[in-house]
Short mmCIF file of C-alpha atoms in Angstrom, two decimals:
data_model
loop_
_atom_site.label_atom_id
_atom_site.label_comp_id
_atom_site.label_asym_id
_atom_site.label_seq_id
_atom_site.Cartn_x
_atom_site.Cartn_y
_atom_site.Cartn_z
CA MET A 172 -48.54 -13.12 5.17
CA SER A 173 -48.38 -10.14 2.79
CA ALA A 174 -50.88 -9.52 -0.01
CA ASP A 175 -48.10 -10.28 -2.47
CA ALA A 176 -47.45 -13.65 -0.87
CA ASP A 177 -51.16 -14.46 -1.21
CA LEU A 178 -50.56 -14.74 -4.95
CA HIS A 179 -48.01 -17.53 -4.68
CA SER A 180 -50.08 -20.54 -3.70
CA PRO A 181 -52.98 -20.03 -6.15
CA VAL A 182 -50.66 -19.49 -9.10
CA ILE A 183 -48.35 -22.40 -8.25
CA ASP A 184 -51.30 -24.71 -7.54
CA TRP A 185 -52.82 -23.73 -10.90
CA PHE A 186 -49.49 -24.47 -12.59
CA ASP A 187 -49.26 -27.88 -10.94
CA GLU A 188 -52.60 -28.81 -12.51
CA ASN A 189 -52.35 -27.03 -15.87
CA ALA A 190 -48.69 -26.86 -16.94
CA ARG A 191 -48.06 -28.11 -20.45
CA ASP A 192 -45.91 -31.22 -20.84
CA LEU A 193 -43.06 -29.64 -22.77
CA PRO A 194 -39.85 -31.55 -23.53
CA TRP A 195 -37.55 -29.01 -21.90
CA ARG A 196 -39.50 -29.36 -18.64
CA ARG A 197 -38.80 -33.07 -18.41
CA PRO A 198 -35.91 -34.26 -16.23
CA GLU A 199 -34.09 -35.82 -19.17
CA ALA A 200 -33.78 -32.42 -20.87
CA GLY A 201 -31.19 -31.32 -18.32
CA PRO A 202 -29.67 -27.84 -18.16
CA TRP A 203 -28.59 -27.98 -21.82
CA GLY A 204 -32.13 -28.72 -22.95
CA VAL A 205 -33.39 -25.81 -20.86
CA MET A 206 -30.78 -23.48 -22.37
CA VAL A 207 -31.58 -24.53 -25.94
CA SER A 208 -35.29 -23.97 -25.34
CA GLU A 209 -34.71 -20.52 -23.88
CA PHE A 210 -32.75 -19.43 -26.95
CA MET A 211 -35.40 -20.83 -29.30
CA LEU A 212 -38.42 -19.46 -27.45
CA GLN A 213 -37.31 -15.83 -27.65
CA GLN A 214 -39.97 -14.12 -29.79
CA THR A 215 -41.08 -17.50 -31.13
CA PRO A 216 -44.20 -19.52 -30.16
CA VAL A 217 -43.93 -22.97 -28.63
CA SER A 218 -45.67 -24.65 -31.57
CA ARG A 219 -42.91 -23.56 -33.95
CA VAL A 220 -40.12 -24.40 -31.53
CA LEU A 221 -41.15 -27.98 -30.71
CA PRO A 222 -40.07 -29.73 -33.96
CA VAL A 223 -36.83 -27.74 -34.28
CA TYR A 224 -35.98 -28.37 -30.62
CA ALA A 225 -36.49 -32.11 -31.10
CA GLY A 226 -34.20 -32.21 -34.12
CA TRP A 227 -31.58 -30.05 -32.44
CA MET A 228 -31.41 -32.16 -29.28
CA ALA A 229 -31.27 -35.37 -31.29
CA ARG A 230 -28.29 -34.08 -33.24
CA TRP A 231 -26.54 -32.16 -30.45
CA PRO A 232 -27.53 -33.68 -27.09
CA SER A 233 -24.76 -31.79 -25.29
CA PRO A 234 -22.92 -28.47 -25.65
CA ALA A 235 -19.75 -30.32 -26.69
CA ASP A 236 -21.61 -32.00 -29.55
CA LEU A 237 -22.67 -28.64 -30.94
CA ALA A 238 -19.27 -27.05 -30.34
CA THR A 239 -17.54 -29.63 -32.54
CA ASP A 240 -19.82 -28.82 -35.48
CA ALA A 241 -19.60 -25.79 -37.76
CA PRO A 242 -21.65 -22.72 -36.81
CA GLY A 243 -23.24 -22.90 -40.25
CA GLU A 244 -24.78 -26.23 -39.31
CA ALA A 245 -26.46 -24.54 -36.35
CA VAL A 246 -27.91 -21.97 -38.76
CA ARG A 247 -29.06 -24.77 -41.06
CA VAL A 248 -30.85 -26.74 -38.34
CA TRP A 249 -32.36 -23.54 -36.94
CA GLY A 250 -34.51 -23.55 -40.06
CA ARG A 251 -37.32 -21.01 -40.19
CA LEU A 252 -37.51 -20.16 -36.49
CA GLY A 253 -36.51 -16.60 -37.33
CA TYR A 254 -33.85 -14.33 -35.83
CA PRO A 255 -31.13 -16.82 -36.89
CA ARG A 256 -28.37 -14.94 -35.09
CA ARG A 257 -29.69 -16.80 -32.05
CA ALA A 258 -28.29 -19.98 -33.61
CA LEU A 259 -24.82 -18.44 -33.85
CA ARG A 260 -25.04 -17.19 -30.27
CA LEU A 261 -26.10 -20.61 -29.03
CA HIS A 262 -23.18 -22.16 -30.89
CA ALA A 263 -20.81 -19.62 -29.32
CA ALA A 264 -22.23 -20.35 -25.86
CA ALA A 265 -21.82 -24.10 -26.42
CA THR A 266 -18.21 -23.57 -27.48
CA ALA A 267 -17.49 -21.56 -24.33
CA ILE A 268 -19.18 -24.21 -22.16
CA ALA A 269 -17.06 -26.93 -23.78
CA GLN A 270 -13.84 -24.96 -23.38
CA LEU A 271 -14.35 -23.30 -20.00
CA HIS A 272 -16.80 -25.48 -18.05
CA GLY A 273 -15.92 -29.05 -18.96
CA GLY A 274 -18.90 -29.33 -21.27
CA LYS A 275 -21.46 -28.74 -18.49
CA VAL A 276 -23.82 -25.79 -18.43
CA PRO A 277 -22.70 -23.72 -15.42
CA SER A 278 -25.12 -23.35 -12.52
CA GLU A 279 -23.90 -19.99 -11.22
CA HIS A 280 -25.83 -16.99 -12.50
CA ALA A 281 -22.66 -14.94 -13.00
CA GLU A 282 -21.03 -17.70 -15.03
CA LEU A 283 -24.14 -18.08 -17.18
CA LEU A 284 -24.25 -14.33 -17.74
CA ALA A 285 -20.60 -14.38 -18.84
CA LEU A 286 -21.32 -16.82 -21.67
CA PRO A 287 -21.53 -15.27 -25.16
CA GLY A 288 -25.06 -14.58 -26.32
CA ILE A 289 -26.63 -14.83 -22.87
CA GLY A 290 -28.30 -11.84 -21.29
CA GLU A 291 -29.93 -11.23 -17.94
CA TYR A 292 -33.20 -12.96 -18.82
CA THR A 293 -31.63 -16.16 -20.20
CA ALA A 294 -29.15 -16.44 -17.32
CA ALA A 295 -31.95 -16.10 -14.78
CA ALA A 296 -34.19 -18.53 -16.67
CA VAL A 297 -31.54 -21.25 -16.92
CA ALA A 298 -30.48 -20.84 -13.28
CA SER A 299 -34.11 -21.02 -12.18
CA PHE A 300 -35.59 -23.67 -14.49
CA ALA A 301 -32.53 -25.94 -14.73
CA TYR A 302 -31.09 -25.55 -11.24
CA GLY A 303 -34.05 -24.49 -9.10
CA GLN A 304 -32.48 -21.23 -7.98
CA ARG A 305 -34.15 -18.04 -6.79
CA HIS A 306 -34.15 -15.45 -9.56
CA ALA A 307 -36.66 -13.00 -11.01
CA VAL A 308 -37.36 -14.37 -14.50
CA MET A 309 -39.06 -11.67 -16.53
CA ASP A 310 -40.20 -12.50 -20.03
CA THR A 311 -43.09 -10.77 -21.82
CA ASN A 312 -45.67 -13.10 -20.30
CA VAL A 313 -44.47 -12.59 -16.74
CA ARG A 314 -44.29 -8.83 -17.18
CA ARG A 315 -47.88 -8.78 -18.46
CA VAL A 316 -49.15 -10.83 -15.50
CA PHE A 317 -47.43 -8.48 -13.05
CA ALA A 318 -48.63 -5.38 -14.92
CA ARG A 319 -52.23 -6.51 -14.60
CA ALA A 320 -52.27 -8.30 -11.26
CA VAL A 321 -50.13 -5.79 -9.34
CA SER A 322 -49.87 -2.50 -11.24
CA GLY A 323 -53.45 -2.49 -12.56
CA ILE A 324 -52.53 -1.73 -16.17
CA GLU A 325 -53.28 -3.77 -19.27
CA TYR A 326 -49.76 -3.92 -20.71
CA PRO A 327 -46.25 -3.39 -19.33
CA PRO A 328 -43.93 -0.75 -20.82
CA THR A 329 -42.19 -1.53 -24.10
CA ALA A 330 -38.86 -1.95 -22.30
CA THR A 331 -38.47 -3.47 -18.85
CA SER A 332 -38.43 -0.68 -16.28
CA ALA A 333 -36.78 -0.36 -12.89
CA ALA A 334 -40.25 -0.30 -11.32
CA GLU A 335 -41.05 -3.67 -12.91
CA ARG A 336 -37.83 -5.15 -11.58
CA ARG A 337 -38.66 -3.94 -8.08
CA ILE A 338 -42.10 -5.55 -8.28
CA ALA A 339 -40.62 -8.82 -9.54
CA GLN A 340 -38.11 -8.89 -6.69
CA ARG A 341 -40.78 -8.03 -4.15
CA LEU A 342 -43.00 -10.85 -5.40
CA LEU A 343 -40.23 -13.44 -5.48
CA PRO A 344 -40.75 -16.15 -2.80
CA LEU A 345 -37.91 -16.47 -0.31
CA ASP A 346 -37.63 -20.24 -0.60
CA GLU A 347 -35.53 -21.26 -3.61
CA ARG A 348 -37.68 -24.16 -4.74
CA THR A 349 -40.86 -22.11 -4.41
CA ALA A 350 -39.26 -19.19 -6.23
CA ALA A 351 -38.27 -21.41 -9.17
CA ARG A 352 -41.78 -22.84 -9.32
CA TRP A 353 -43.26 -19.32 -9.14
CA ALA A 354 -41.10 -18.21 -12.08
CA ALA A 355 -42.34 -21.07 -14.26
CA ALA A 356 -45.94 -20.69 -13.06
CA THR A 357 -46.25 -16.97 -13.78
CA MET A 358 -44.75 -17.48 -17.23
CA GLU A 359 -47.26 -20.24 -18.00
CA LEU A 360 -50.14 -18.16 -16.65
CA GLY A 361 -49.25 -15.35 -19.04
CA ALA A 362 -48.89 -17.76 -21.96
CA LEU A 363 -52.15 -19.65 -21.45
CA VAL A 364 -54.58 -17.43 -19.52
CA CYS A 365 -53.41 -13.83 -19.08
CA THR A 366 -52.73 -13.48 -22.79
CA ALA A 367 -52.08 -10.23 -24.59
CA ARG A 368 -55.24 -9.99 -26.68
CA SER A 369 -57.87 -12.21 -25.07
CA PRO A 370 -57.21 -12.78 -21.37
CA GLU A 371 -59.47 -15.46 -19.88
CA CYS A 372 -60.05 -13.89 -16.50
CA VAL A 373 -62.67 -16.49 -15.59
CA ARG A 374 -59.90 -19.14 -15.67
CA CYS A 375 -57.36 -17.09 -13.75
CA PRO A 376 -56.50 -18.35 -10.26
CA ILE A 377 -55.86 -14.80 -9.01
CA SER A 378 -58.67 -12.93 -10.76
CA ALA A 379 -60.19 -11.95 -7.43
CA GLN A 380 -56.94 -10.20 -6.47
CA CYS A 381 -56.05 -8.76 -9.88
CA ALA A 382 -55.65 -4.99 -9.66
CA TRP A 383 -56.47 -4.50 -13.35
CA ARG A 384 -59.69 -6.51 -13.15
CA LEU A 385 -60.73 -4.84 -9.89
CA ALA A 386 -60.23 -1.47 -11.58
CA GLY A 387 -62.65 -2.46 -14.35
CA SER A 388 -60.01 -3.65 -16.85
CA PRO A 389 -59.09 -0.15 -18.09
CA ALA A 390 -57.84 0.08 -21.66
CA HIS A 391 -54.16 0.60 -22.41
CA GLU A 392 -53.23 4.31 -22.28
CA GLY A 393 -49.70 4.15 -23.61
CA PRO A 394 -48.40 4.28 -27.19
CA PRO A 395 -50.30 2.12 -29.71
CA ARG A 396 -49.13 -1.48 -29.69
CA ARG A 397 -48.30 -2.38 -33.27
CA GLY A 398 -47.45 -5.85 -34.44
CA GLN A 399 -44.22 -6.31 -36.35
CA SER A 400 -44.67 -6.31 -40.11
CA TYR A 401 -42.86 -8.96 -42.13
CA ALA A 402 -44.00 -9.01 -45.75
CA GLY A 403 -41.70 -6.98 -47.97
CA THR A 404 -39.18 -6.20 -45.22
CA ASP A 405 -35.45 -6.83 -45.27
CA ARG A 406 -36.12 -9.52 -42.70
CA GLN A 407 -38.25 -11.41 -45.20
CA VAL A 408 -35.58 -11.09 -47.87
CA ARG A 409 -32.90 -12.31 -45.46
CA GLY A 410 -35.07 -15.31 -44.68
CA LYS A 411 -35.46 -16.18 -48.35
CA LEU A 412 -31.73 -15.88 -48.99
CA LEU A 413 -30.88 -18.00 -45.96
CA ALA A 414 -33.41 -20.63 -47.03
CA VAL A 415 -31.50 -21.14 -50.30
CA LEU A 416 -28.22 -21.55 -48.43
CA ARG A 417 -29.70 -23.89 -45.80
CA GLU A 418 -31.18 -26.18 -48.42
CA ALA A 419 -28.01 -26.34 -50.52
CA SER A 420 -25.43 -29.04 -49.94
CA GLY A 421 -22.55 -26.67 -50.75
CA PRO A 422 -21.75 -23.08 -51.75
CA VAL A 423 -24.40 -21.14 -53.69
CA SER A 424 -23.92 -18.84 -56.66
CA GLN A 425 -24.98 -15.21 -56.75
CA ALA A 426 -27.42 -16.08 -59.54
CA ALA A 427 -29.23 -18.59 -57.33
CA LEU A 428 -29.63 -15.97 -54.63
CA ASP A 429 -30.72 -13.30 -57.10
CA ALA A 430 -33.60 -15.53 -58.19
CA VAL A 431 -35.42 -15.35 -54.84
CA TRP A 432 -36.02 -11.57 -54.76
CA GLN A 433 -36.45 -9.26 -57.71
CA GLU A 434 -35.61 -5.88 -56.19
CA PRO A 435 -31.80 -5.70 -56.50
CA VAL A 436 -31.04 -2.91 -54.02
CA GLN A 437 -33.01 -4.49 -51.17
CA ARG A 438 -31.65 -7.94 -52.03
CA ALA A 439 -28.06 -6.69 -51.94
CA ARG A 440 -28.68 -4.87 -48.66
CA ALA A 441 -30.14 -8.01 -47.10
CA LEU A 442 -27.26 -10.16 -48.32
CA ASP A 443 -24.69 -7.67 -47.07
CA GLY A 444 -26.43 -7.71 -43.69
CA LEU A 445 -26.26 -11.50 -43.52
CA VAL A 446 -22.54 -11.39 -44.25
CA ALA A 447 -21.98 -8.65 -41.67
CA ASP A 448 -23.86 -10.67 -39.06
CA GLY A 449 -21.71 -13.73 -39.69
CA LEU A 450 -24.64 -15.79 -40.95
CA VAL A 451 -23.24 -16.05 -44.48
CA GLU A 452 -19.68 -16.17 -45.81
CA ALA A 453 -18.64 -14.74 -49.16
CA VAL A 454 -16.41 -17.02 -51.17
CA ALA A 455 -14.31 -15.84 -54.11
CA GLY A 456 -16.11 -15.45 -57.42
CA GLY A 457 -19.53 -14.34 -56.20
CA VAL A 458 -20.29 -17.53 -54.29
CA TYR A 459 -21.74 -17.73 -50.80
CA ARG A 460 -22.04 -20.38 -48.08
CA LEU A 461 -23.08 -20.84 -44.47
CA PRO A 462 -20.27 -20.12 -41.98
CA GLN A 463 -17.65 -22.84 -41.58
#
């Protein structure tokens, strides 16, 4: 057995005992529930996703249910999760599933990747978590675990590198079921133990083999890691404008939108961006609405 393979059992055994009971991990969630969760969890913590996920699945328990509703309703239910274009992409994916796949989330990686709004990570995640297939699933948490345990560095590069992909493929168990479990386990390990700011190495099942820990936990040597600012940004203004439209039962006047942000140039730029992104539609006479 290789040194890489020695990581599999401890991590998977830890996951079996410590995995959170999340609704998209339950059998009743099905592939659609897994897909919805993967869209929502991008750059968004589980605690914020849980209530929105529950409401979404209650309203649209299948792709066909979502596809028959207006895209603006997806934006409305998305609420304050942030990055609302994800709601439009999920609606577009649901529409394609309804039209091209008989309303069932496809199991083939290539077919998942061909859906609108789905990239390499989401296709691999759905194929692995929903269908138990063998794919390297590399989110931020997984990349951080591999960076520390294998490469001996505190943080992975800003963008996924070819070297990281080679490590992920090398570490991937050959057995499909084990590989799918490994993907979920490494993600959970990064989320709960091998965290970005305060890793709990004493709780880690592979601390004795971790290259970063064995090297003395050297500090990050790359570019400074800065958190994303929010207050005063166009993103904040967009969120305030969208909140007005989500909470309205019909079209909204320009005056109502003007009231949420005083600086006119930034407000107009944010509104124009929402229209350009398809999140808002301009109606004649200075009136706006969610997309129909």
